[in-house]
XYZ file of C-alpha atoms in Angstrom:
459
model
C -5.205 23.782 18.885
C -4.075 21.561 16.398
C -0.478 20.208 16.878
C 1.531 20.225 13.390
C 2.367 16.595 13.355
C 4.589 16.182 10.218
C 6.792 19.034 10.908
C 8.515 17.383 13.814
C 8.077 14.059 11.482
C 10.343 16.409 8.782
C 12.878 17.189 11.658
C 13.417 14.034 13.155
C 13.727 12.356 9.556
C 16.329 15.031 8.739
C 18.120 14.308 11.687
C 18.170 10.764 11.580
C 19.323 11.314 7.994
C 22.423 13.392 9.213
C 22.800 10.914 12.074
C 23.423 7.776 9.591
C 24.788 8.716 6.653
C 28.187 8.991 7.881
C 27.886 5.477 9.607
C 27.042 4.109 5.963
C 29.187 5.648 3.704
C 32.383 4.930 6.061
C 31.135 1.113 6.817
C 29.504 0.212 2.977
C 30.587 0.938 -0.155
C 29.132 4.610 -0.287
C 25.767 6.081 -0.621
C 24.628 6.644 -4.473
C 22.387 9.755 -5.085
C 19.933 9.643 -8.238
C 18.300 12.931 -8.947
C 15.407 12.146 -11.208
C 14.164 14.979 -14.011
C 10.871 14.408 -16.235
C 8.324 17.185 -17.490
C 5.556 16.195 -18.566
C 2.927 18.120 -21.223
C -0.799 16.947 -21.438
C -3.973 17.802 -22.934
C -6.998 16.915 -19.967
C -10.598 17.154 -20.905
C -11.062 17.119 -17.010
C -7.496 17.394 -14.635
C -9.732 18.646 -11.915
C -11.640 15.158 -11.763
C -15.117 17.245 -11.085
C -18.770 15.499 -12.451
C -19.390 18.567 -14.729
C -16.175 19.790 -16.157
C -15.382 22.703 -18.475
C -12.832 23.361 -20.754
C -10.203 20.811 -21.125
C -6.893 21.780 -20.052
C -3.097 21.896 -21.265
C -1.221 20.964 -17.936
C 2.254 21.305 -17.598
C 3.778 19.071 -14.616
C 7.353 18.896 -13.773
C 8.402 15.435 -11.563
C 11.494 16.188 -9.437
C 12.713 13.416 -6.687
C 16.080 13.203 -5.120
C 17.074 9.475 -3.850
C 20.196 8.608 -1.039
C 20.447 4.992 -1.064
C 23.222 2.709 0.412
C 23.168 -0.967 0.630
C 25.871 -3.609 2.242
C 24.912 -7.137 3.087
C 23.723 -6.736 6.204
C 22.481 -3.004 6.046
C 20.234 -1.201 3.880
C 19.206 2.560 3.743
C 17.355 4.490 1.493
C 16.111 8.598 1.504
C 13.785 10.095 -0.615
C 12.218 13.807 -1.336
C 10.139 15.081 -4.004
C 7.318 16.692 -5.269
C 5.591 18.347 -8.304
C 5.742 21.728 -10.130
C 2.026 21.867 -11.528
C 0.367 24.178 -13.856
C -2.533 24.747 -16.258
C -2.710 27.252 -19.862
C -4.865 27.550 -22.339
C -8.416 28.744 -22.731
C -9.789 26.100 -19.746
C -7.190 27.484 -17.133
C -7.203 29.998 -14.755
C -5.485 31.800 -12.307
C -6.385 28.763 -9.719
C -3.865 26.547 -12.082
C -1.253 29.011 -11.847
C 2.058 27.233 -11.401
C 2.216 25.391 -8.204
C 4.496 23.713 -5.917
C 2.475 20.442 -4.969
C 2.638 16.767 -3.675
C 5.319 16.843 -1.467
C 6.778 13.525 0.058
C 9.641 12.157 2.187
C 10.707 8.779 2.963
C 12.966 6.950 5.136
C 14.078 3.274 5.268
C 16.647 1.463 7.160
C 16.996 -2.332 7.402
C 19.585 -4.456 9.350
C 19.997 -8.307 9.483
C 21.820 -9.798 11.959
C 22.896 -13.940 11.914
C 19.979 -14.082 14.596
C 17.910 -11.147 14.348
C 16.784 -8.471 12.103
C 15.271 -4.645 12.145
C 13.721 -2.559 9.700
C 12.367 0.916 10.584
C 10.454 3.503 7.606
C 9.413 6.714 8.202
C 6.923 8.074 5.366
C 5.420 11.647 4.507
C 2.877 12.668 1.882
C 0.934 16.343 1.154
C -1.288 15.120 -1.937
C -3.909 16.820 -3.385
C -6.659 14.010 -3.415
C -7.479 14.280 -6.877
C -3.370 13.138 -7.845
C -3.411 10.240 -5.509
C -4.482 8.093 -8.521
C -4.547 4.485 -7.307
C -3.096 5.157 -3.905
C -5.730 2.196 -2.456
C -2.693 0.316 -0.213
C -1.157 1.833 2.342
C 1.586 -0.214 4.255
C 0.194 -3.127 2.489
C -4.028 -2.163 4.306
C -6.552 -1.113 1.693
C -8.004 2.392 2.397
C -11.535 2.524 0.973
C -11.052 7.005 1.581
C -8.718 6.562 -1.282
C -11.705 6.011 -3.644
C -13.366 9.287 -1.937
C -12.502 12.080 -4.567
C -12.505 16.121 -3.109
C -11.086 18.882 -3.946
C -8.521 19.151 -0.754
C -5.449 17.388 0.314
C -4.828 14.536 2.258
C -1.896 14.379 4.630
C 0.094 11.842 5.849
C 2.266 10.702 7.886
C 3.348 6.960 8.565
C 6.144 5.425 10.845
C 6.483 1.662 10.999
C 9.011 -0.681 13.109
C 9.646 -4.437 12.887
C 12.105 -5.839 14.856
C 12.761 -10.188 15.341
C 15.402 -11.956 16.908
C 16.143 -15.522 18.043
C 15.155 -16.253 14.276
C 17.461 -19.624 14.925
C 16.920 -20.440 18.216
C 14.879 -22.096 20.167
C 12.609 -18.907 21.629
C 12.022 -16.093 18.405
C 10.262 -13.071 19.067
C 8.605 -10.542 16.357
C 7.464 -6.928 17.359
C 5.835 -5.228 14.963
C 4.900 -1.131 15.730
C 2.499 1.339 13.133
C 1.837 4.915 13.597
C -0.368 6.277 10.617
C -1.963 10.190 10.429
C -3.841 11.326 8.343
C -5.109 15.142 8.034
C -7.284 16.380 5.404
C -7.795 20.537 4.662
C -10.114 21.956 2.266
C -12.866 18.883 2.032
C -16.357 18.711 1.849
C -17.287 14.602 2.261
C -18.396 14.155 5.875
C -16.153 10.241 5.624
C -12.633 12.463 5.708
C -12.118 13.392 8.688
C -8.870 13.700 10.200
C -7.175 10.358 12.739
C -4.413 8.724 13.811
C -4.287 5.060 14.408
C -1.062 3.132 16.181
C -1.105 -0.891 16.952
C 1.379 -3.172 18.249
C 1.317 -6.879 17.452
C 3.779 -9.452 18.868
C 4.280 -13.211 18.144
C 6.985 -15.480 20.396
C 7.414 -18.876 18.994
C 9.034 -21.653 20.930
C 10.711 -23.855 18.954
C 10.650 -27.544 20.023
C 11.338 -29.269 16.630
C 10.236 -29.647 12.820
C 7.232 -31.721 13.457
C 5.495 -28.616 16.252
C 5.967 -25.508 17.921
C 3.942 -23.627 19.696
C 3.125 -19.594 19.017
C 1.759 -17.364 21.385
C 0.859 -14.045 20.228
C -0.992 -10.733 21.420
C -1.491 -7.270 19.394
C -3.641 -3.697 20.187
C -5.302 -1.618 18.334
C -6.239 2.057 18.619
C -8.261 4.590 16.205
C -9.193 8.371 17.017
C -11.157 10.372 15.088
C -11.428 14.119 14.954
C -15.166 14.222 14.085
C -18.278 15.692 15.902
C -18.366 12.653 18.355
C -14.971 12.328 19.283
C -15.086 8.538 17.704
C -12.400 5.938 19.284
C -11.997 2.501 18.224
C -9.993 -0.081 20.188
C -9.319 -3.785 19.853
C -6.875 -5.996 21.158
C -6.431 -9.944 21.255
C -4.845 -12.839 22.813
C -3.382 -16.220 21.267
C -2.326 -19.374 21.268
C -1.385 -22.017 18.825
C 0.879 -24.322 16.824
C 2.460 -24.918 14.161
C 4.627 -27.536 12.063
C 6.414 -29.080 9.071
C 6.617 -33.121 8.478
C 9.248 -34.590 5.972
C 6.622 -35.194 3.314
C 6.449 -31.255 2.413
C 2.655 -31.124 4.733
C 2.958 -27.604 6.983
C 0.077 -26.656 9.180
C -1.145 -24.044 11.511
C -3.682 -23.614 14.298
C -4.482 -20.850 16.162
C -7.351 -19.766 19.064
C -7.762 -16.425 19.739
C -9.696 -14.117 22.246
C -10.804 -10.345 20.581
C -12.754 -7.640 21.838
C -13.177 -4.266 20.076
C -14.593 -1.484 21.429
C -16.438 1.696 19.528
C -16.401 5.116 22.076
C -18.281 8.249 21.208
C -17.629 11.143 23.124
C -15.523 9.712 25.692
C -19.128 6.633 26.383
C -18.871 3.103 25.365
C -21.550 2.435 22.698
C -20.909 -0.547 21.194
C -18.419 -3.949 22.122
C -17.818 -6.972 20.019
C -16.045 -9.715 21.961
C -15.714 -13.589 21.416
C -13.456 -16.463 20.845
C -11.472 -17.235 17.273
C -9.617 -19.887 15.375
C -7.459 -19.968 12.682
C -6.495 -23.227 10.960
C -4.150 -24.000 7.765
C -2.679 -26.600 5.954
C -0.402 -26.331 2.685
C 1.277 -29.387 0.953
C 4.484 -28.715 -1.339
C 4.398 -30.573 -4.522
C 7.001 -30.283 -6.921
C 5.817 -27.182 -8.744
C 4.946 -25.337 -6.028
C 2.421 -26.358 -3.048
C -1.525 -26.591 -2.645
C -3.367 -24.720 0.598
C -6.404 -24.949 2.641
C -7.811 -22.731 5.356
C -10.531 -21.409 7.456
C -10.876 -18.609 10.154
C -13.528 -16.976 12.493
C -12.368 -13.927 13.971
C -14.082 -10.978 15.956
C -13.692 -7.266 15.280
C -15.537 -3.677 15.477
C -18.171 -4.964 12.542
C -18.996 -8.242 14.173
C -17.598 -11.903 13.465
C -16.351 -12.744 10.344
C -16.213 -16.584 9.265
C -14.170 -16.892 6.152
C -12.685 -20.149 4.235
C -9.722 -20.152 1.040
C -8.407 -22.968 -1.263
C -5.237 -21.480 -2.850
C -3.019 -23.553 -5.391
C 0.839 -21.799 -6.053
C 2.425 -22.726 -9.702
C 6.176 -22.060 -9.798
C 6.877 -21.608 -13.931
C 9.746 -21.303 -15.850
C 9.803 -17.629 -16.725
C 7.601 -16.405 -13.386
C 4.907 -17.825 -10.819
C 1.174 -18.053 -10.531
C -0.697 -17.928 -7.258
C -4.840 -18.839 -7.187
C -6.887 -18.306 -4.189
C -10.090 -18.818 -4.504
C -12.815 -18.034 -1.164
C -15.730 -17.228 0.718
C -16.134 -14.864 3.526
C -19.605 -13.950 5.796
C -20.372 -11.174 7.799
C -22.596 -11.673 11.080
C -25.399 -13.539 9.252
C -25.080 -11.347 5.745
C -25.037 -12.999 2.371
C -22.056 -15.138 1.752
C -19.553 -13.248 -0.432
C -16.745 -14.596 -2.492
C -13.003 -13.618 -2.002
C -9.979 -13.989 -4.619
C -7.019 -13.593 -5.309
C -4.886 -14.299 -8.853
C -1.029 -13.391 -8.950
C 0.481 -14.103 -12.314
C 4.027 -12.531 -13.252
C 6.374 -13.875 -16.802
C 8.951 -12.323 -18.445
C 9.934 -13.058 -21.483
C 12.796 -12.674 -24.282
C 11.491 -9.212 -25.168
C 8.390 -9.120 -23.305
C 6.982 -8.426 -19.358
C 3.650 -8.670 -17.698
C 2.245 -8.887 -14.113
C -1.186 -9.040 -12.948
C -3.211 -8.776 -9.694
C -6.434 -9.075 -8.784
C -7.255 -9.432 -5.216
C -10.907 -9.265 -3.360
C -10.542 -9.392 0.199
C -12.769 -7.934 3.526
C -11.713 -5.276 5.888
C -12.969 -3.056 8.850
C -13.261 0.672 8.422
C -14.830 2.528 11.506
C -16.707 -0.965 12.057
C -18.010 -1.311 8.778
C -17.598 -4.699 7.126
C -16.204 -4.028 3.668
C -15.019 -5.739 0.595
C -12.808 -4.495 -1.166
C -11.371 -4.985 -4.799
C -8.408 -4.203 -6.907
C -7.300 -5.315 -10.328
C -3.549 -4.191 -11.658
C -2.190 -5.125 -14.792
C 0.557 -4.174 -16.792
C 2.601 -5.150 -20.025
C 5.482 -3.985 -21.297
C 7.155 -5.286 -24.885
C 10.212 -4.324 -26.679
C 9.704 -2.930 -30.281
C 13.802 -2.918 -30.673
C 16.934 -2.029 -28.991
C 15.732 1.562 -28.664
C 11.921 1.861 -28.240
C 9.175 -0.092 -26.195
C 5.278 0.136 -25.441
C 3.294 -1.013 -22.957
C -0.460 -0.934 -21.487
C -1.851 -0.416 -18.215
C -4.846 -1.033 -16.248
C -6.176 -0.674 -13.083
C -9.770 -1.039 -11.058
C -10.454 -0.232 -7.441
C -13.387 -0.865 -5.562
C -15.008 -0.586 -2.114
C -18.918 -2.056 -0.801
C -20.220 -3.602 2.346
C -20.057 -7.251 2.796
C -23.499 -8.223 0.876
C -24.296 -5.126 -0.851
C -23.970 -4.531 -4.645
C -23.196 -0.829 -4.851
C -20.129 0.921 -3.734
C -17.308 3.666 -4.968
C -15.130 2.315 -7.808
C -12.070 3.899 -9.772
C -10.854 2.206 -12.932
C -7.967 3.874 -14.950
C -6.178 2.692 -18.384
C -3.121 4.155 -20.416
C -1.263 3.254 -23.256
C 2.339 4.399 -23.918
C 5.550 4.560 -25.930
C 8.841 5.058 -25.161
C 12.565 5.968 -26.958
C 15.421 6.148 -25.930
C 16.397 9.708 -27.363
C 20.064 9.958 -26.415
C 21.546 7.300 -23.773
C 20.588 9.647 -20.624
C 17.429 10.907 -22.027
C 13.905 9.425 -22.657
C 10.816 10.513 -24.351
C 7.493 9.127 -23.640
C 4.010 9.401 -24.936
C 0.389 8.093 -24.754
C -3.138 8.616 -23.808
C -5.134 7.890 -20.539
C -8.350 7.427 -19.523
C -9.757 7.645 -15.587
C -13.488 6.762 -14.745
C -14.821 7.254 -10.812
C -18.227 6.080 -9.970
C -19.223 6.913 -6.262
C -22.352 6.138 -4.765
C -25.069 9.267 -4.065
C -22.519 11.109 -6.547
C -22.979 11.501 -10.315
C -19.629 9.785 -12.302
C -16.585 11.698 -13.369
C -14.812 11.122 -16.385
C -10.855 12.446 -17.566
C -8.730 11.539 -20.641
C -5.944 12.915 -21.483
C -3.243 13.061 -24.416
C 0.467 13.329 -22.588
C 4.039 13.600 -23.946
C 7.314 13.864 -21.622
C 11.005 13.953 -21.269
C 13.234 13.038 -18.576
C 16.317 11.539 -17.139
C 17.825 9.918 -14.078
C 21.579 11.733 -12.671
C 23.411 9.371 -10.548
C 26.683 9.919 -8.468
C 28.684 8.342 -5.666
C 30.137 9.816 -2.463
């Protein structure tokens, strides 16, 4: 029997909820609620993100969320509900797009910094329909190549993360860092969802000697089940050792050996182990607008070694930052791949952009991937009242060395007024294109106009 995971998640994050908000609104300076209105109308040629669609659609969609947040200067805390009222008319709908109750998702932060020590805890649930999680790639931060995988089910989730350091001054400091993350899917076909849970635990104890060297020893674990017809497990774990330091001429550096192993189990047999030993080794020299960096790495995990080597360069500007990173990474004797990333932010008098691209490997169920997203956005004032802006985004997943793989790439262009000084109207079109490989490619546009407003009070 299954065990209903994020109920007791929903009960314990209610609790917790009742448990602190007293201690923060008597301690801080009150918790501030924001209930958060818009509804949304839009014309689809293809809402249900399928290869051969029918009729387009008009789709009504109603946003509620409801947000609890309180924040002193050594505590923060922050709740959050909401979900989506969604339905289809028109001569493409039927009674399948009735109006529906959909999306649900919870969240739970609470931070706490100490002279010496900190903690931050977040508890996250999500009930998506896979089709709406448009551009949900990260997750805690970890690119999740299923989030290119389009069905017609849902995907739930449920994530709980801990982080807790102390002796941040002194001369021992220890970091802990916990992850639980499960993920359920109902109603899918594609043989890749299937439902797991993963948890790891990493620690890192540095002892602090002085500016020039100290020494880092570190250790983590890693465990993956997955509810498919072999009963798949994936372990790992690793030990290490290393140093690091700062001189007076602004030169930092890092180096770090490490012992991994990573296991593969199907049906309760060991099939498959990668072991060995690994190094990481850094160097980054502060100049006076902002630093230059050098590294290189060999580590060991379920897909094999992975040698990998970056140059990065980090431009502090007047009105925002640039970072460049610029690499290569190789997979167990597969052709050499390059890695990047480009982080450029600037805001201006009346104007605001930020863009990200970022190419980086991973391991899912010991495949070697590499995986690629590209975000950017601009926003520009028209006057005191009114705006625009344009948005773009491209995901991407392959093995190390291949040249096919599942890609999404999305675009939309808006406007916005300020209709009264509560309420906002917005407007624009949108265009979503999926290509997935042994699948044909699935196309959607819309036309979308929508009204809403944020309500906030005090206790």
């Amino acid at each position: 029997m299954k065990i209903s995971r994020p109920g007791r998640l929903t009960l314990s994050t209610l609790s917790l909820l009742m448990a602190t908000t007293p201690v923060l609104s008597q301690n801080g300076p009150g918790l501030v609620g924001t209930l958060s209105f818009d509804q949304t109308l839009s014309f689809d040629s293809n809402p249900d993100l399928v290869v051969t669609p029918g009729d387009g659609k008009i789709v009504s969609t109603t946003d509620l969320n409801f947000s609890l947040s309180s924040e002193t200067r050594s505590e923060r805390f922050r709740f959050n509900v909401g979900g989506v009222f969604d339905g289809a008319f028109g001569s493409g709908a039927t009674s399948a797009d009735d109006l529906t109750f959909k999306n649900e998702s919870a969240s739970l932060t609470y931070g706490r910094e100490g002279a010496n020590s900190s903690l931050s805890l977040r508890a996250r649930y999500s009930n998506f329909d896979i089709e709406d999680e448009v551009f949900g790639f990260f997750v805690d931060g970890i690119f999740d190549p299923d989030a290119l995988i389009i069905d017609g089910g849902e995907r739930e989730r449920t994530l709980l993360t801990g982080r807790l350091e102390f002796g941040k001054e002194g001369p021992l400091g220890v970091e802990v860092r916990a992850r639980n993350n499960v993920v359920d899917y109902t109603g899918v076909t594609d043989p890749e969802l299937v439902d797991s849970e993963s948890n790891s635990l990493n620690a890192v104890a540095t002892i602090r000697t002085n500016r020039a060297w100290n020494i880092n020893l570190s250790a983590g674990i890693e465990r993956t089940d997955e509810e498919d017809i072999n009963d798949t497990s994936w372990r790992s774990n690793y030990l290490g050792v290393g140093i690091e330091g700062e001189f007076n001429n602004g030169l930092s550096y890092s180096a770090d050996l490490y012992r991994d192993e990573a296991d593969n189990y199907q049906l309760g047999s060991l099939t498959n182990q990668e072991e060995g030993l690994g190094f990481a080794v850094g160097l980054t020299q502060l100049v006076p607008d902002g630093s230059y960096g050098v590294s290189v790495g060999s580590r060991v995990d379920s897909s094999g070694r992975r040698n990998t080597a970056n140059v990065n360069r980090l431009f502090e500007l007047p009105n925002g930052g640039l970072s460049l990173s610029l690499g290569l990474v190789e997979q167990d004797g597969s052709d050499t791949d390059i890695t990047a990333t480009v982080v450029y932010s600037r805001e201006g008098r009346d104007s605001r952009i930020e863009a990200e691209l970022v190419q980086e490997p991973s391991t899912n169920d010991g495949d070697a991937l590499l995986n690629t997203s590209v975000n950017i956005t601009y926003e520009r004032d028209i006057n005191a009242y009114s705006s625009w802006d344009a948005n773009f985004s491209y995901g991407a997943s392959s093995s190390i060395g291949a040249s096919n793989g599942d890609t999404r790439t999305s675009a939309s262009l808006g406007y916005t007024r300020n209709l009264t000084e509560d309420w906002d109207l917005r407007a624009g079109v949108s265009i979503d294109r999926i290509e997935q490989s042994g699948s044909g490619d699935i196309t959607s546009n819309s036309v979308f106009v929508s009204v809403g407003r944020d309500f906030s009070f005090g206790f």
